Tab-separated table of C-alpha atoms in Angstrom:
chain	number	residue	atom	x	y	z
A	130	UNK	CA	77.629	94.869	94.784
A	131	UNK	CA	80.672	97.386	94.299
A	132	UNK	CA	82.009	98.596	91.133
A	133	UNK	CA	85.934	98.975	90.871
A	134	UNK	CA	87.462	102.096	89.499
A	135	UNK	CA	88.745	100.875	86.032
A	136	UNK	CA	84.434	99.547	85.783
A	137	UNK	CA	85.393	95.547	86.995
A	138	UNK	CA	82.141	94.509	88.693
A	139	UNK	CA	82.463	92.880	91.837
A	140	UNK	CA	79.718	90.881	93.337
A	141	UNK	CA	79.463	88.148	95.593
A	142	UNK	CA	78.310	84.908	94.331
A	143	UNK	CA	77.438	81.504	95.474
A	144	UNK	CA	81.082	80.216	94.250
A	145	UNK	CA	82.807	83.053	96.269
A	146	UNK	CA	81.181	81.445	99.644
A	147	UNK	CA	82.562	78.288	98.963
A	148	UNK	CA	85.795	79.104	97.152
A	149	UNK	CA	87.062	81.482	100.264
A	150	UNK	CA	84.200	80.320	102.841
A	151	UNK	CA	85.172	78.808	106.066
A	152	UNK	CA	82.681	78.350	108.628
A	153	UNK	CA	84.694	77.320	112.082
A	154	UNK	CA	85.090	80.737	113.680
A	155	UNK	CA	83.286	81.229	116.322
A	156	UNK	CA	84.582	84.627	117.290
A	157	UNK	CA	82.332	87.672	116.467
A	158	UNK	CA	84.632	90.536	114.580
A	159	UNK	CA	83.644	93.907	115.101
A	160	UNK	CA	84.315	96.892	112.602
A	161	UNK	CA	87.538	98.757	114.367
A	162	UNK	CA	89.034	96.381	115.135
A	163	UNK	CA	92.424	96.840	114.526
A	164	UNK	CA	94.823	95.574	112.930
A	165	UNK	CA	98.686	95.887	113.481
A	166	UNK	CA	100.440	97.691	111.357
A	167	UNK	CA	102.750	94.803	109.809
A	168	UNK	CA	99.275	92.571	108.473
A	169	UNK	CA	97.943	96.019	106.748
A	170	UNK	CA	98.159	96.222	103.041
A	171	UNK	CA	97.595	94.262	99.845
A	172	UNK	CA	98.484	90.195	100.118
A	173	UNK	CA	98.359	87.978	96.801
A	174	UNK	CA	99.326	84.981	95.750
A	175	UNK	CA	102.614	84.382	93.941
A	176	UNK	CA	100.542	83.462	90.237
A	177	UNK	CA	98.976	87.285	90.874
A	178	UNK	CA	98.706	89.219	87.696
A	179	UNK	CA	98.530	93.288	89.257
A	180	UNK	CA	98.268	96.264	88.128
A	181	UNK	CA	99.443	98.504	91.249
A	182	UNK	CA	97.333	97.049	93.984
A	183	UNK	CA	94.484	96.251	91.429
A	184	UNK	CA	94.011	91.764	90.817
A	185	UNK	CA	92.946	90.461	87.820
A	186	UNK	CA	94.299	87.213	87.993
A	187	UNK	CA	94.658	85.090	91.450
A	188	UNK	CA	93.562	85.574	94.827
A	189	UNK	CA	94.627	88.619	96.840
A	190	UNK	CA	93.534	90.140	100.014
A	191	UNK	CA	93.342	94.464	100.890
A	192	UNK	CA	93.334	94.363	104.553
A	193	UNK	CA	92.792	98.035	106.190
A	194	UNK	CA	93.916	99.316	109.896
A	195	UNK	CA	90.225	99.529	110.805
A	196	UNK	CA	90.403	95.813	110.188
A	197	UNK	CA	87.860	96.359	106.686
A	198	UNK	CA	89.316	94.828	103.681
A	199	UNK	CA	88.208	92.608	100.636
A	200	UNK	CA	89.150	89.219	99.302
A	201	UNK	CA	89.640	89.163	95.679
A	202	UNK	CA	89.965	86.384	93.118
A	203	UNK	CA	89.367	86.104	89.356
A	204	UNK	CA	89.535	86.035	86.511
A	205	UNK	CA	86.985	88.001	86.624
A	206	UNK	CA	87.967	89.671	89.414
A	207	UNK	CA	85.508	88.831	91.727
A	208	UNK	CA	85.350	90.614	95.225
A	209	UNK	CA	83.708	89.495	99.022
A	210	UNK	CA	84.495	92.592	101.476
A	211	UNK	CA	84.913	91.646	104.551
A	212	UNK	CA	85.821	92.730	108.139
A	213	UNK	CA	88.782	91.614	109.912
A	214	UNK	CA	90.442	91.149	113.419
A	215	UNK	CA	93.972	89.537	114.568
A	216	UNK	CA	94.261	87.063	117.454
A	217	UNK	CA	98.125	87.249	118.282
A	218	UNK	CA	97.682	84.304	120.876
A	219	UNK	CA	97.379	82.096	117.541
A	220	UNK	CA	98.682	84.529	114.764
A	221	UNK	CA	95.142	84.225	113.164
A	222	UNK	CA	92.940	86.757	111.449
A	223	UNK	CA	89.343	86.291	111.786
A	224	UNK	CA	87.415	87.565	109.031
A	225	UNK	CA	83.637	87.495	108.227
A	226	UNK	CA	82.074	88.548	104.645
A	227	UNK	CA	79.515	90.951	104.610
A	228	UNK	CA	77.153	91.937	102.066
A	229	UNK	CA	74.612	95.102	102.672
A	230	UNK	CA	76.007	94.986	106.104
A	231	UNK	CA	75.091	91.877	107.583
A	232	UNK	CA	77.462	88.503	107.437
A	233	UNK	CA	77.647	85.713	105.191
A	234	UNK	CA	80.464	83.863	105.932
A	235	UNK	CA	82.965	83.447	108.600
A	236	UNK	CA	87.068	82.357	107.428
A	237	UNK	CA	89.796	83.364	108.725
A	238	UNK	CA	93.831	83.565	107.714
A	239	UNK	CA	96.928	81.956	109.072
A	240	UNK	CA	100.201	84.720	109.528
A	241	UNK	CA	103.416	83.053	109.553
A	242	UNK	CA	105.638	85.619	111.064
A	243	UNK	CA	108.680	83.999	110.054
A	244	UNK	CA	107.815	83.586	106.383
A	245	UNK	CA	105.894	86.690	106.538
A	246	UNK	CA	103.184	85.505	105.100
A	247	UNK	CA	99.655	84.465	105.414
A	248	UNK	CA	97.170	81.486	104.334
A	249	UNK	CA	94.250	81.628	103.140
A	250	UNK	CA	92.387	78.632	104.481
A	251	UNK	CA	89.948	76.839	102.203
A	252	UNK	CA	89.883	73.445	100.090
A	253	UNK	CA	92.919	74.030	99.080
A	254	UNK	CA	95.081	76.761	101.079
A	255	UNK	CA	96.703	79.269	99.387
A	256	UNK	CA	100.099	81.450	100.513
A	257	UNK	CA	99.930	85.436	100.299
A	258	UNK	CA	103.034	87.245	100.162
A	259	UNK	CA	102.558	91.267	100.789
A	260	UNK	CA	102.512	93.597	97.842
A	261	UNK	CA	102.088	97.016	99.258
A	262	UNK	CA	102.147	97.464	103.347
A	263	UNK	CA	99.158	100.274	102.847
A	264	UNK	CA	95.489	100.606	101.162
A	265	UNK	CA	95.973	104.440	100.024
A	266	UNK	CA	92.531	106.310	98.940
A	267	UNK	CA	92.523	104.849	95.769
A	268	UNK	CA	92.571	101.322	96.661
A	269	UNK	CA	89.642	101.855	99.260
A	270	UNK	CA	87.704	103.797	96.402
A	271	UNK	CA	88.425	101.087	93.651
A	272	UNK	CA	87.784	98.571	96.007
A	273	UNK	CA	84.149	100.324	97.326
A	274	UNK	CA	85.409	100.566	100.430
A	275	UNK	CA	85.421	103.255	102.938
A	276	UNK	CA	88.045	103.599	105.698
A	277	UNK	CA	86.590	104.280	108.930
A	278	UNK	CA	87.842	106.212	112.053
């Protein structure tokens, strides 16, 4: 569990594996594993109600350069972290969820570079445009994440 900044709860439950899950990646993601520069930042759907880079309505994902990052949904806003890595052969980013370290689930997200924008694949997929093209500080401490080197 992580606690956001402005005291949003963010856990991970049984609805969050199946709302974002995906199980057909087969590729193991690392931590550092980086990302480039133009998939870093904040992604949410168009129906996203923000405040700065904070959801609290929709879906949106925080994707760091060290490839760690969060998916977000809600109301509530409801958080999975997870840890990321891009495949340009196939302009995919593998992610898995973690929770106390270990992995959960396995998903991963479609770029479009000529929309500029990714899908989330699940059920029903959903289209992130990019909101902010950074996670500063305060993102990674709202979000309970740490940045590594």
């Amino acid at each position: 569990m992580f606690k956001l900044k402005f005291d949003i709860i963010l856990m991970l439950p049984i609805f969050c594996l199946t709302l974002f899950g995906c199980n057909d990646s087969r590729d193991t993601v690392q931590p550092n594993d980086r990302l480039p520069a133009h998939l870093v930042g904040v992604w949410a759907s168009e129906d996203a109600v923000m405040e700065g880079s904070a959801l609290f309505e929709g879906v949106a994902v925080y994707l760091g350069a060290d490839g760690v990052g969060a998916i977000v949904g809600g109301p509530p806003a409801i958080g999975c972290q997870i840890i990321a890595k891009f495949e340009s052969s196939n302009d995919t980013i593998l992610y898995e969820m973690t929770e106390n370290g270990k992995t959960v689930e396995k998903g991963k997200l479609l770029y479009d570079p000529d929309h500029r924008t990714l899908t989330l694949i699940q059920d029903t997929c959903v289209v992130l445009t990019r909101r902010f093209d950074e996670l500063d500080d305060n993102t990674l401490t709202d979000l309970g994440l740490e940045e590594e080197n």
